[in-house]
Short mmCIF file of C-alpha atoms and ligand atoms in Angstrom, two decimals:
data_model
loop_
_atom_site.label_atom_id
_atom_site.label_comp_id
_atom_site.label_asym_id
_atom_site.label_seq_id
_atom_site.Cartn_x
_atom_site.Cartn_y
_atom_site.Cartn_z
CA MET A 26 -35.12 -36.57 -22.63
CA PHE A 27 -37.17 -37.14 -25.65
CA LYS A 28 -38.63 -40.26 -27.29
CA LYS A 29 -40.54 -39.27 -30.21
CA VAL A 30 -38.78 -37.21 -33.11
CA LEU A 31 -40.30 -35.33 -35.64
CA VAL A 32 -38.43 -34.96 -38.67
CA ALA A 33 -39.14 -31.67 -40.49
CA ASN A 34 -38.03 -32.41 -43.85
CA ARG A 35 -38.65 -34.82 -46.94
CA GLY A 36 -36.34 -37.03 -49.02
CA GLU A 37 -33.86 -39.05 -48.68
CA ILE A 38 -32.71 -36.76 -45.39
CA ALA A 39 -36.08 -37.52 -43.97
CA LEU A 40 -35.27 -41.33 -44.12
CA ARG A 41 -31.78 -41.13 -43.26
CA VAL A 42 -32.77 -39.13 -39.84
CA MET A 43 -35.41 -41.80 -39.12
CA ARG A 44 -33.03 -44.35 -39.81
CA ALA A 45 -30.70 -43.14 -37.17
CA CYS A 46 -33.96 -42.55 -34.44
CA LYS A 47 -34.81 -46.38 -35.09
CA ASP A 48 -31.27 -47.17 -34.16
CA ILE A 49 -30.82 -46.12 -31.28
CA GLY A 50 -34.62 -46.78 -30.14
CA LEU A 51 -36.50 -43.48 -30.83
CA SER A 52 -39.78 -43.36 -32.32
CA THR A 53 -40.38 -41.03 -35.42
CA VAL A 54 -43.04 -38.43 -36.81
CA ALA A 55 -42.77 -37.90 -40.77
CA VAL A 56 -44.17 -34.71 -42.20
CA PHE A 57 -45.33 -34.61 -45.76
CA SER A 58 -46.82 -32.02 -48.20
CA THR A 59 -49.49 -33.49 -50.61
CA ALA A 60 -46.94 -33.99 -53.56
CA ASP A 61 -45.08 -36.36 -51.14
CA ARG A 62 -47.61 -38.90 -49.94
CA ASP A 63 -46.22 -41.71 -51.52
CA SER A 64 -42.67 -40.80 -50.48
CA LEU A 65 -40.72 -43.58 -48.55
CA HIS A 66 -40.13 -41.06 -46.06
CA VAL A 67 -43.71 -41.12 -44.98
CA ARG A 68 -43.65 -44.98 -45.61
CA PHE A 69 -41.23 -45.96 -43.22
CA ALA A 70 -42.11 -43.51 -40.20
CA ASP A 71 -44.18 -44.78 -37.45
CA GLU A 72 -46.62 -42.11 -37.65
CA SER A 73 -46.80 -39.36 -40.52
CA VAL A 74 -48.64 -35.94 -40.79
CA CYS A 75 -49.80 -34.09 -43.70
CA ILE A 76 -48.64 -30.23 -43.37
CA GLY A 77 -50.10 -28.73 -46.31
CA PRO A 78 -49.64 -27.78 -49.95
CA PRO A 79 -46.67 -28.85 -52.42
CA GLN A 80 -45.55 -25.04 -51.92
CA ALA A 81 -43.04 -25.53 -49.34
CA THR A 82 -43.79 -21.99 -47.81
CA GLU A 83 -47.02 -23.67 -47.06
CA SER A 84 -45.65 -26.73 -45.87
CA TYR A 85 -41.93 -27.40 -45.08
CA LEU A 86 -41.08 -24.06 -44.51
CA SER A 87 -43.87 -23.39 -42.46
CA PRO A 88 -43.27 -23.10 -38.62
CA ARG A 89 -46.95 -22.84 -37.67
CA ALA A 90 -47.47 -26.36 -39.66
CA ILE A 91 -44.74 -28.08 -38.68
CA MET A 92 -45.45 -27.16 -35.19
CA SER A 93 -48.93 -28.22 -35.04
CA ALA A 94 -47.92 -32.00 -36.52
CA ALA A 95 -45.54 -31.90 -33.55
CA GLU A 96 -48.39 -31.08 -31.22
CA ILE A 97 -50.88 -33.40 -33.06
CA ALA A 98 -48.61 -36.34 -32.64
CA GLY A 99 -47.12 -35.67 -29.35
CA ALA A 100 -43.26 -35.24 -30.49
CA ASP A 101 -40.99 -33.96 -28.25
CA ALA A 102 -37.92 -33.37 -30.80
CA ILE A 103 -37.64 -31.99 -33.77
CA HIS A 104 -34.52 -32.88 -36.27
CA PRO A 105 -34.88 -30.32 -39.15
CA GLY A 106 -32.35 -32.21 -41.67
CA TYR A 107 -30.83 -29.66 -44.31
CA GLY A 108 -32.35 -27.11 -46.34
CA PHE A 109 -35.98 -25.58 -45.08
CA LEU A 110 -35.94 -24.65 -41.58
CA ALA A 111 -32.33 -26.08 -40.42
CA GLU A 112 -30.92 -22.92 -40.61
CA ASN A 113 -34.10 -20.77 -39.01
CA GLU A 114 -33.06 -19.12 -35.71
CA ASP A 115 -36.72 -18.34 -35.34
CA PHE A 116 -37.72 -21.71 -35.58
CA ALA A 117 -35.01 -23.17 -33.68
CA GLN A 118 -36.34 -20.81 -31.18
CA ILE A 119 -39.94 -21.81 -31.45
CA CYS A 120 -39.34 -25.01 -30.80
CA GLN A 121 -37.43 -24.23 -27.08
CA ALA A 122 -40.36 -22.01 -26.67
CA HIS A 123 -42.95 -24.85 -27.07
CA GLU A 124 -40.36 -27.25 -24.72
CA VAL A 125 -39.70 -29.37 -27.83
CA VAL A 126 -36.04 -30.64 -28.33
CA TRP A 127 -34.23 -28.45 -31.10
CA ILE A 128 -31.96 -30.80 -32.54
CA GLY A 129 -29.28 -28.77 -33.86
CA PRO A 130 -27.07 -25.89 -32.26
CA ASP A 131 -28.26 -22.63 -29.92
CA PRO A 132 -30.51 -20.38 -31.96
CA LYS A 133 -27.98 -17.57 -31.24
CA VAL A 134 -25.29 -19.53 -32.77
CA ILE A 135 -27.17 -19.96 -36.00
CA GLN A 136 -28.02 -16.30 -36.03
CA MET A 137 -24.38 -15.19 -35.90
CA MET A 138 -23.02 -17.57 -38.28
CA GLY A 139 -25.88 -16.47 -40.83
CA ASN A 140 -24.27 -13.22 -40.57
CA LYS A 141 -21.22 -13.93 -42.54
CA SER A 142 -19.34 -10.67 -41.84
CA GLU A 143 -19.91 -11.49 -38.11
CA ALA A 144 -19.02 -15.09 -38.10
CA LYS A 145 -15.64 -14.07 -39.93
CA ARG A 146 -14.95 -11.46 -36.97
CA THR A 147 -15.92 -14.22 -34.19
CA MET A 148 -13.39 -16.90 -36.14
CA ILE A 149 -10.95 -14.14 -36.43
CA LYS A 150 -11.21 -13.83 -32.56
CA ALA A 151 -11.38 -17.90 -32.29
CA GLY A 152 -7.95 -17.77 -33.91
CA CYS A 153 -8.84 -19.00 -37.37
CA PRO A 154 -7.28 -17.90 -40.27
CA VAL A 155 -9.61 -15.58 -43.00
CA VAL A 156 -8.88 -13.92 -45.87
CA PRO A 157 -7.73 -10.22 -45.61
CA GLY A 158 -10.97 -7.86 -46.05
CA SER A 159 -12.90 -5.07 -45.02
CA ASP A 160 -13.46 -5.23 -40.88
CA GLY A 161 -17.39 -6.03 -41.19
CA PRO A 162 -19.41 -4.05 -43.73
CA VAL A 163 -18.66 -1.80 -46.31
CA GLU A 164 -20.90 1.45 -45.88
CA SER A 165 -20.53 2.69 -50.17
CA ALA A 166 -18.96 2.10 -53.16
CA GLU A 167 -16.53 4.44 -52.68
CA GLU A 168 -15.59 2.83 -49.59
CA ALA A 169 -15.44 -0.25 -51.35
CA ARG A 170 -13.15 1.28 -54.33
CA THR A 171 -10.79 2.43 -51.42
CA LEU A 172 -10.44 -1.18 -49.70
CA ALA A 173 -10.18 -2.62 -53.28
CA GLU A 174 -6.99 -0.08 -54.17
CA GLU A 175 -5.61 -1.22 -50.49
CA PHE A 176 -5.86 -5.05 -50.60
CA GLY A 177 -5.07 -5.08 -54.48
CA LEU A 178 -6.88 -6.89 -57.45
CA PRO A 179 -8.83 -8.87 -57.41
CA VAL A 180 -11.55 -8.54 -54.79
CA MET A 181 -14.78 -10.33 -53.89
CA ILE A 182 -17.59 -8.16 -52.70
CA LYS A 183 -20.06 -10.39 -50.68
CA ALA A 184 -23.43 -10.29 -49.32
CA VAL A 185 -23.35 -10.22 -45.21
CA ALA A 186 -26.85 -12.35 -45.19
CA GLY A 187 -25.64 -14.43 -47.98
CA GLY A 188 -23.91 -17.64 -48.66
CA GLY A 189 -23.47 -20.03 -51.49
CA GLY A 190 -22.78 -17.82 -53.56
CA ARG A 191 -25.55 -15.26 -53.82
CA GLY A 192 -24.86 -11.72 -53.85
CA MET A 193 -21.65 -12.18 -54.39
CA ARG A 194 -19.08 -10.27 -57.11
CA LEU A 195 -15.65 -10.62 -58.46
CA VAL A 196 -13.80 -7.78 -59.18
CA THR A 197 -11.05 -7.93 -61.42
CA ASP A 198 -11.08 -4.27 -62.57
CA ILE A 199 -10.97 -0.96 -60.75
CA ALA A 200 -12.70 0.44 -63.02
CA ASN A 201 -16.13 -2.10 -62.08
CA VAL A 202 -16.19 -1.69 -58.58
CA GLU A 203 -18.75 0.44 -57.72
CA THR A 204 -20.86 -1.43 -60.06
CA ALA A 205 -20.47 -4.65 -58.37
CA PHE A 206 -21.20 -2.88 -55.14
CA GLU A 207 -24.54 -1.49 -56.53
CA MET A 208 -25.62 -4.68 -58.28
CA ALA A 209 -24.56 -7.08 -55.27
CA SER A 210 -26.42 -4.96 -52.85
CA ALA A 211 -29.57 -5.23 -55.20
CA GLU A 212 -29.38 -8.62 -55.24
CA ALA A 213 -28.65 -9.26 -51.72
CA GLU A 214 -31.35 -6.71 -50.91
CA ALA A 215 -33.92 -8.71 -53.30
CA ALA A 216 -32.88 -12.21 -52.15
CA PHE A 217 -32.38 -11.72 -48.29
CA SER A 218 -34.02 -7.98 -47.54
CA ASN A 219 -30.31 -7.30 -46.31
CA GLY A 220 -28.51 -5.28 -48.81
CA ASP A 221 -25.24 -5.02 -46.60
CA LEU A 222 -21.66 -6.13 -47.99
CA TYR A 223 -18.18 -6.87 -46.98
CA LEU A 224 -15.42 -7.20 -49.17
CA GLU A 225 -12.35 -9.45 -49.34
CA LYS A 226 -9.13 -10.44 -51.70
CA ALA A 227 -10.26 -12.96 -53.98
CA ILE A 228 -8.44 -16.40 -53.64
CA VAL A 229 -7.77 -17.47 -57.49
CA GLU A 230 -8.62 -21.25 -58.29
CA PRO A 231 -9.22 -22.04 -54.62
CA ARG A 232 -10.36 -25.53 -53.85
CA HIS A 233 -13.61 -25.94 -51.24
CA VAL A 234 -12.29 -28.02 -48.44
CA GLU A 235 -14.51 -28.36 -45.13
CA ILE A 236 -14.15 -30.21 -41.99
CA GLN A 237 -16.99 -31.69 -39.91
CA VAL A 238 -17.43 -30.81 -36.53
CA MET A 239 -19.26 -32.06 -33.53
CA GLY A 240 -19.42 -30.30 -30.54
CA ASP A 241 -21.67 -30.94 -27.14
CA GLY A 242 -22.53 -27.44 -26.02
CA LYS A 243 -19.90 -27.44 -22.91
CA GLY A 244 -17.06 -26.32 -25.04
CA ASN A 245 -15.82 -29.67 -26.15
CA CYS A 246 -15.43 -30.41 -29.77
CA ILE A 247 -13.97 -32.96 -32.12
CA HIS A 248 -13.85 -33.12 -35.81
CA PHE A 249 -14.10 -36.22 -38.41
CA GLY A 250 -11.80 -34.83 -40.90
CA GLU A 251 -12.46 -33.07 -44.52
CA ARG A 252 -14.30 -33.04 -47.67
CA ASP A 253 -13.16 -31.87 -50.47
CA CYS A 254 -16.46 -30.20 -52.51
CA SER A 255 -14.72 -28.66 -55.62
CA MET A 256 -16.61 -30.21 -57.93
CA GLN A 257 -19.55 -27.99 -58.22
CA ARG A 258 -21.38 -26.34 -60.75
CA ARG A 259 -23.19 -22.58 -60.33
CA HIS A 260 -22.59 -23.18 -56.28
CA GLN A 261 -24.66 -26.82 -56.45
CA LYS A 262 -22.14 -29.53 -55.50
CA LEU A 263 -21.79 -32.29 -57.65
CA ILE A 264 -19.13 -34.95 -56.46
CA GLU A 265 -17.52 -34.68 -52.77
CA GLU A 266 -14.96 -36.89 -51.62
CA SER A 267 -13.09 -37.66 -48.17
CA PRO A 268 -10.21 -37.62 -47.56
CA SER A 269 -9.21 -34.58 -49.92
CA PRO A 270 -6.67 -35.08 -52.75
CA ALA A 271 -5.03 -32.02 -51.70
CA VAL A 272 -4.99 -32.52 -47.93
CA SER A 273 -1.51 -34.09 -46.30
CA PRO A 274 -1.99 -35.31 -42.68
CA GLU A 275 -0.49 -32.49 -41.42
CA LEU A 276 -2.63 -30.00 -42.86
CA ARG A 277 -5.70 -32.15 -41.77
CA GLU A 278 -4.31 -31.53 -38.30
CA LYS A 279 -3.86 -28.09 -38.62
CA MET A 280 -7.02 -27.56 -40.13
CA GLY A 281 -8.82 -29.69 -37.65
CA ARG A 282 -7.43 -28.19 -34.91
CA THR A 283 -8.26 -24.92 -36.07
CA ALA A 284 -11.91 -25.98 -36.92
CA THR A 285 -12.53 -27.59 -33.23
CA GLN A 286 -10.75 -25.00 -31.53
CA ALA A 287 -13.49 -22.20 -33.13
CA ALA A 288 -16.05 -24.37 -32.43
CA ALA A 289 -15.45 -24.93 -28.94
CA ALA A 290 -14.86 -21.03 -28.51
CA ILE A 291 -18.77 -20.56 -29.52
CA ASN A 292 -19.89 -23.59 -27.19
CA TYR A 293 -20.88 -24.85 -30.23
CA SER A 294 -23.65 -28.18 -30.13
CA GLY A 295 -24.26 -30.82 -32.59
CA ALA A 296 -22.93 -31.12 -35.91
CA GLY A 297 -21.56 -28.39 -38.21
CA THR A 298 -19.22 -27.72 -41.03
CA MET A 299 -16.38 -25.34 -41.25
CA GLU A 300 -15.94 -24.02 -44.88
CA PHE A 301 -12.68 -22.94 -45.93
CA LEU A 302 -11.09 -22.15 -48.90
CA LEU A 303 -7.65 -23.50 -49.78
CA ASP A 304 -5.20 -21.83 -52.30
CA ARG A 305 -2.44 -23.22 -54.65
CA SER A 306 0.04 -23.22 -51.88
CA GLY A 307 -1.79 -25.00 -49.03
CA HIS A 308 -2.81 -21.70 -47.18
CA PHE A 309 -6.47 -22.13 -45.98
CA TYR A 310 -8.87 -19.52 -44.83
CA PHE A 311 -12.17 -19.81 -43.31
CA MET A 312 -15.23 -19.17 -45.13
CA GLU A 313 -18.45 -19.80 -43.63
CA MET A 314 -19.69 -22.21 -40.86
CA ASN A 315 -23.15 -24.29 -41.50
CA THR A 316 -24.88 -25.21 -38.38
CA ARG A 317 -26.67 -28.01 -40.20
CA ILE A 318 -26.20 -32.00 -41.36
CA GLN A 319 -25.04 -31.55 -45.03
CA VAL A 320 -25.89 -33.25 -47.81
CA GLU A 321 -22.30 -34.77 -48.13
CA HIS A 322 -21.82 -35.96 -44.86
CA PRO A 323 -21.88 -39.75 -45.54
CA VAL A 324 -18.38 -39.30 -47.50
CA THR A 325 -17.20 -38.33 -43.97
CA GLU A 326 -19.40 -41.36 -42.33
CA MET A 327 -17.56 -44.15 -44.64
CA VAL A 328 -14.42 -43.15 -43.83
CA THR A 329 -14.32 -42.87 -39.98
CA GLY A 330 -17.29 -45.10 -39.43
CA ALA A 331 -19.27 -42.95 -37.28
CA ASP A 332 -22.72 -42.38 -37.81
CA LEU A 333 -22.99 -38.59 -37.45
CA VAL A 334 -27.02 -38.24 -37.46
CA LYS A 335 -26.78 -40.98 -34.30
CA TRP A 336 -24.49 -38.57 -32.81
CA GLN A 337 -26.52 -35.50 -33.56
CA LEU A 338 -29.36 -37.54 -31.59
CA LEU A 339 -26.89 -38.82 -28.71
CA VAL A 340 -25.72 -35.07 -28.32
CA ALA A 341 -29.23 -33.57 -27.80
CA LEU A 342 -30.16 -36.64 -25.42
CA GLY A 343 -26.81 -35.27 -23.43
CA HIS A 344 -24.44 -38.04 -24.20
CA LYS A 345 -20.48 -37.84 -24.07
CA LEU A 346 -18.95 -37.10 -27.33
CA PRO A 347 -16.29 -39.66 -28.51
CA ARG A 348 -12.93 -38.97 -27.92
CA GLN A 349 -10.65 -37.21 -30.58
CA LYS A 350 -7.92 -40.13 -30.62
CA ASP A 351 -11.23 -42.70 -31.34
CA VAL A 352 -11.85 -41.09 -34.85
CA GLN A 353 -9.70 -42.46 -37.27
CA LEU A 354 -10.13 -42.25 -41.12
CA ARG A 355 -9.58 -45.30 -43.34
CA GLY A 356 -9.72 -45.47 -47.12
CA HIS A 357 -11.31 -43.15 -49.30
CA ALA A 358 -14.87 -42.40 -50.35
CA ILE A 359 -16.73 -40.31 -53.05
CA GLU A 360 -20.56 -39.30 -53.14
CA CYS A 361 -22.11 -38.79 -56.88
CA ARG A 362 -25.39 -36.42 -56.07
CA VAL A 363 -27.91 -38.02 -58.44
CA ASN A 364 -30.34 -35.47 -59.41
CA ALA A 365 -33.46 -35.68 -61.61
CA GLU A 366 -31.58 -33.39 -64.48
CA ASP A 367 -30.50 -33.16 -68.00
CA ALA A 368 -26.88 -32.60 -67.46
CA ALA A 369 -26.85 -32.10 -71.69
CA ARG A 370 -29.65 -29.77 -71.25
CA GLY A 371 -27.64 -26.91 -68.89
CA PHE A 372 -28.96 -29.40 -65.65
CA LEU A 373 -32.58 -29.11 -66.80
CA PRO A 374 -35.10 -30.19 -64.00
CA SER A 375 -36.48 -33.72 -65.08
CA PRO A 376 -39.67 -34.39 -62.76
CA GLY A 377 -41.84 -37.46 -63.44
CA LYS A 378 -42.60 -41.05 -63.09
CA VAL A 379 -39.69 -43.54 -62.44
CA ALA A 380 -40.36 -46.23 -64.94
CA THR A 381 -37.03 -48.32 -64.10
CA TRP A 382 -35.03 -48.32 -60.85
CA ASN A 383 -32.22 -50.64 -60.31
CA LEU A 384 -29.91 -49.47 -57.64
CA PRO A 385 -26.08 -50.86 -57.18
CA GLY A 386 -24.92 -52.64 -54.69
CA GLY A 387 -21.76 -54.93 -53.52
CA PRO A 388 -18.90 -54.26 -51.50
CA GLY A 389 -18.29 -50.46 -50.56
CA VAL A 390 -21.63 -48.97 -51.96
CA ARG A 391 -23.93 -46.96 -50.34
CA VAL A 392 -27.28 -45.32 -51.80
CA ASP A 393 -29.38 -42.96 -49.82
CA THR A 394 -32.84 -42.25 -51.37
CA HIS A 395 -36.14 -42.09 -51.29
CA VAL A 396 -37.26 -43.10 -54.30
CA TYR A 397 -38.66 -46.58 -55.95
CA GLN A 398 -40.06 -47.60 -59.31
CA GLY A 399 -43.00 -46.33 -60.19
CA TYR A 400 -42.51 -43.21 -58.20
CA SER A 401 -42.82 -39.82 -59.69
CA ILE A 402 -40.69 -37.38 -58.86
CA PRO A 403 -42.62 -34.20 -58.20
CA PRO A 404 -41.58 -31.05 -59.92
CA PHE A 405 -41.86 -28.55 -56.55
CA TYR A 406 -38.50 -29.54 -54.83
CA ASP A 407 -35.09 -29.49 -55.54
CA SER A 408 -34.17 -32.37 -57.82
CA LEU A 409 -31.75 -34.61 -55.49
CA ILE A 410 -33.34 -38.12 -55.96
CA ALA A 411 -30.21 -40.43 -54.85
CA LYS A 412 -26.78 -40.16 -53.28
CA LEU A 413 -24.42 -42.75 -54.13
CA ILE A 414 -21.50 -43.08 -51.81
CA VAL A 415 -18.58 -45.37 -52.37
CA TRP A 416 -15.53 -46.47 -50.20
CA GLY A 417 -12.42 -47.92 -51.52
CA GLU A 418 -8.96 -48.18 -49.44
CA THR A 419 -7.49 -46.04 -51.85
CA ARG A 420 -8.69 -43.10 -53.91
CA GLU A 421 -8.23 -45.38 -57.25
CA GLU A 422 -9.98 -48.23 -55.64
CA ALA A 423 -12.94 -45.53 -54.92
CA ILE A 424 -12.77 -44.02 -58.55
CA VAL A 425 -13.08 -47.89 -59.99
CA ARG A 426 -15.93 -48.63 -57.75
CA CYS A 427 -17.77 -45.77 -58.30
CA LYS A 428 -17.85 -45.98 -62.32
CA ARG A 429 -18.74 -49.58 -61.46
CA ALA A 430 -21.60 -48.64 -59.15
CA LEU A 431 -22.79 -45.79 -61.62
CA SER A 432 -22.96 -48.33 -64.52
CA GLU A 433 -25.48 -50.74 -62.26
CA PHE A 434 -27.41 -47.60 -61.47
CA ILE A 435 -30.12 -47.95 -64.12
CA VAL A 436 -32.89 -45.05 -63.97
CA GLU A 437 -35.56 -45.16 -66.85
CA GLY A 438 -38.37 -42.54 -67.44
CA ILE A 439 -36.45 -39.60 -66.20
CA GLN A 440 -33.19 -37.79 -67.37
CA THR A 441 -30.60 -37.98 -64.42
CA THR A 442 -26.89 -36.96 -63.52
CA ILE A 443 -25.71 -40.52 -63.54
CA PRO A 444 -24.06 -40.12 -67.36
CA PHE A 445 -22.56 -36.80 -66.21
CA HIS A 446 -20.87 -38.51 -63.52
CA LEU A 447 -19.41 -41.35 -65.61
CA GLN A 448 -17.94 -38.63 -67.90
CA MET A 449 -16.57 -37.05 -64.91
CA LEU A 450 -14.77 -39.80 -63.61
CA GLU A 451 -12.99 -40.20 -66.90
CA THR A 452 -11.42 -37.03 -66.86
CA GLU A 453 -7.43 -36.36 -66.47
CA ALA A 454 -8.15 -33.90 -63.85
CA PHE A 455 -10.42 -35.68 -61.67
CA LEU A 456 -8.43 -38.82 -61.65
CA THR A 457 -5.60 -36.50 -60.94
CA GLY A 458 -7.52 -34.81 -58.01
CA ASP A 459 -6.06 -31.24 -59.74
CA ILE A 460 -9.68 -29.48 -59.75
CA HIS A 461 -10.70 -26.33 -58.18
CA THR A 462 -14.15 -24.67 -57.75
CA LYS A 463 -14.13 -23.20 -61.31
CA TRP A 464 -13.22 -26.67 -63.17
CA VAL A 465 -16.89 -28.04 -64.23
CA GLU A 466 -18.17 -24.89 -65.32
CA GLN A 467 -14.92 -24.54 -67.32
CA TYR A 468 -15.24 -27.89 -68.32
CA MET A 469 -18.97 -27.47 -69.51
CA GLU A 470 -18.13 -24.56 -71.52
CA GLN A 471 -15.60 -26.23 -73.48
CA GLN A 472 -17.57 -29.02 -74.20
CA SER A 473 -20.39 -26.85 -75.59
CA LYS A 474 -18.01 -25.41 -77.90
CA SER A 475 -16.79 -28.61 -79.41
C1 LIG B 510 -14.31 -16.65 -52.06
C2 LIG B 510 -13.83 -16.89 -53.42
C3 LIG B 510 -12.58 -16.49 -53.54
N1 LIG B 510 -12.09 -15.62 -52.75
N2 LIG B 510 -13.95 -15.94 -51.37
C4 LIG B 510 -18.63 -18.76 -52.66
C5 LIG B 510 -19.37 -19.08 -52.04
C6 LIG B 510 -18.99 -19.25 -50.70
N3 LIG B 510 -19.26 -20.20 -49.72
C7 LIG B 510 -17.68 -18.47 -50.71
N4 LIG B 510 -17.43 -18.52 -52.06
C8 LIG B 510 -16.36 -18.32 -52.62
N5 LIG B 510 -15.58 -17.33 -51.69
C9 LIG B 510 -12.91 -15.10 -51.79
N6 LIG B 510 -12.33 -14.47 -50.85
C10 LIG B 510 -14.27 -18.16 -54.26
C11 LIG B 510 -15.54 -18.76 -53.72
C12 LIG B 510 -16.14 -19.81 -54.80
C13 LIG B 510 -16.40 -20.64 -54.37
C14 LIG B 510 -16.28 -21.47 -53.40
C15 LIG B 510 -16.65 -22.59 -52.58
C16 LIG B 510 -17.30 -23.43 -53.53
C17 LIG B 510 -17.57 -23.02 -55.07
C18 LIG B 510 -16.96 -21.86 -55.40
C19 LIG B 510 -17.45 -21.49 -56.54
C20 LIG B 510 -16.94 -20.04 -56.84
C21 LIG B 510 -16.79 -19.39 -56.18
#
């Protein structure tokens, strides 16, 4: 059905996708901006095409540049990776119109999940628990006040076109509800050209727990357990793990069943993630569905032994999914995102030449990266330069290995988040697993005071 895959992305994920292609005998086409000529994703591709200048809008975000590259190289499928065009339904549609296989879900499903209010309504119909809130968008600041009084404070005002926390406001005092509404609307309008908002009750200090699903587009769906992504700062995830320290086998079973039922109800195809908030009493609520492979997918791969990117390709080729009972979780995996950033300076980006680069190794250690010694990190893109993923029989063993691997990971010439991760792995709250989505920010705040 297809033989040559163009990877419409850069960096570690482009390399990751090409590895899966190679493993099942597919040939690969890399695309690159002029800033990425020397990246490993270009070197390891069978063919590569320059698609434009460093600015992403003129290269990795340009459907025209990418479709031209596909035509030049004769690629018959496109894998979008994550970010850039991965959740752009128009691009998915353009691929299909050019008879290039889109390795991802149906463009209509991408669109539906992109509208967070519509996604929520669809998930209610599919039997997913959601946070109580407005039925669809809220028309005015006055209506927001009425709803806030009805549901009770605190409430969260969110952008219909949002996600990742943009255009979101927490209201803890009813006197602020109108201002919060107007500000969130202006922010959403500026960011997404859509100022529509919805409202729901706020969950206090929730955990972020997400279920990895895979569908065949014919109503069959399986899940690969959960990932806990509560260790994050300003909506940027820093450490992810699987299983979640807060999820019991019974809860996993229940969340997994909920997620697969919901994904099956929309005939989901390919890899997807259902994001849930988990409160202190173990109630979970659907938040959003991500219709792409995610940065943190390797932690799921380490505990299930499944190659999720390979499964994305196989589903697109029409293969059958594994059976749910053949997906077994074993041990514990932790991922640390290594960013070219200085955590001591508010995570200020630190691009530049990598003078020393020594990767960790040994049992239970995996590193996904496009970087090598002598490479220059360009300043134009997100600052993820490597993902360190470790596995252990238990969470304790995984933490010990993670510290060992971080201490072997030597980077000179730029600042990275490695020292920050080493610090996090020493904190009492992380060791006991007693964290929530505001924890890192509160911790950093404390540190800067002392
Ligand atoms: C919430 C919430 C509390 N209550 N909704 C942030 C991004 C988006 N995915 C959902 N988000 C939240 N929605 C209600 N009703 C708290 C957050 C939230 C959060 C969620 C996941 C991971 C990190 C977060 C950090 C701050 C707030």
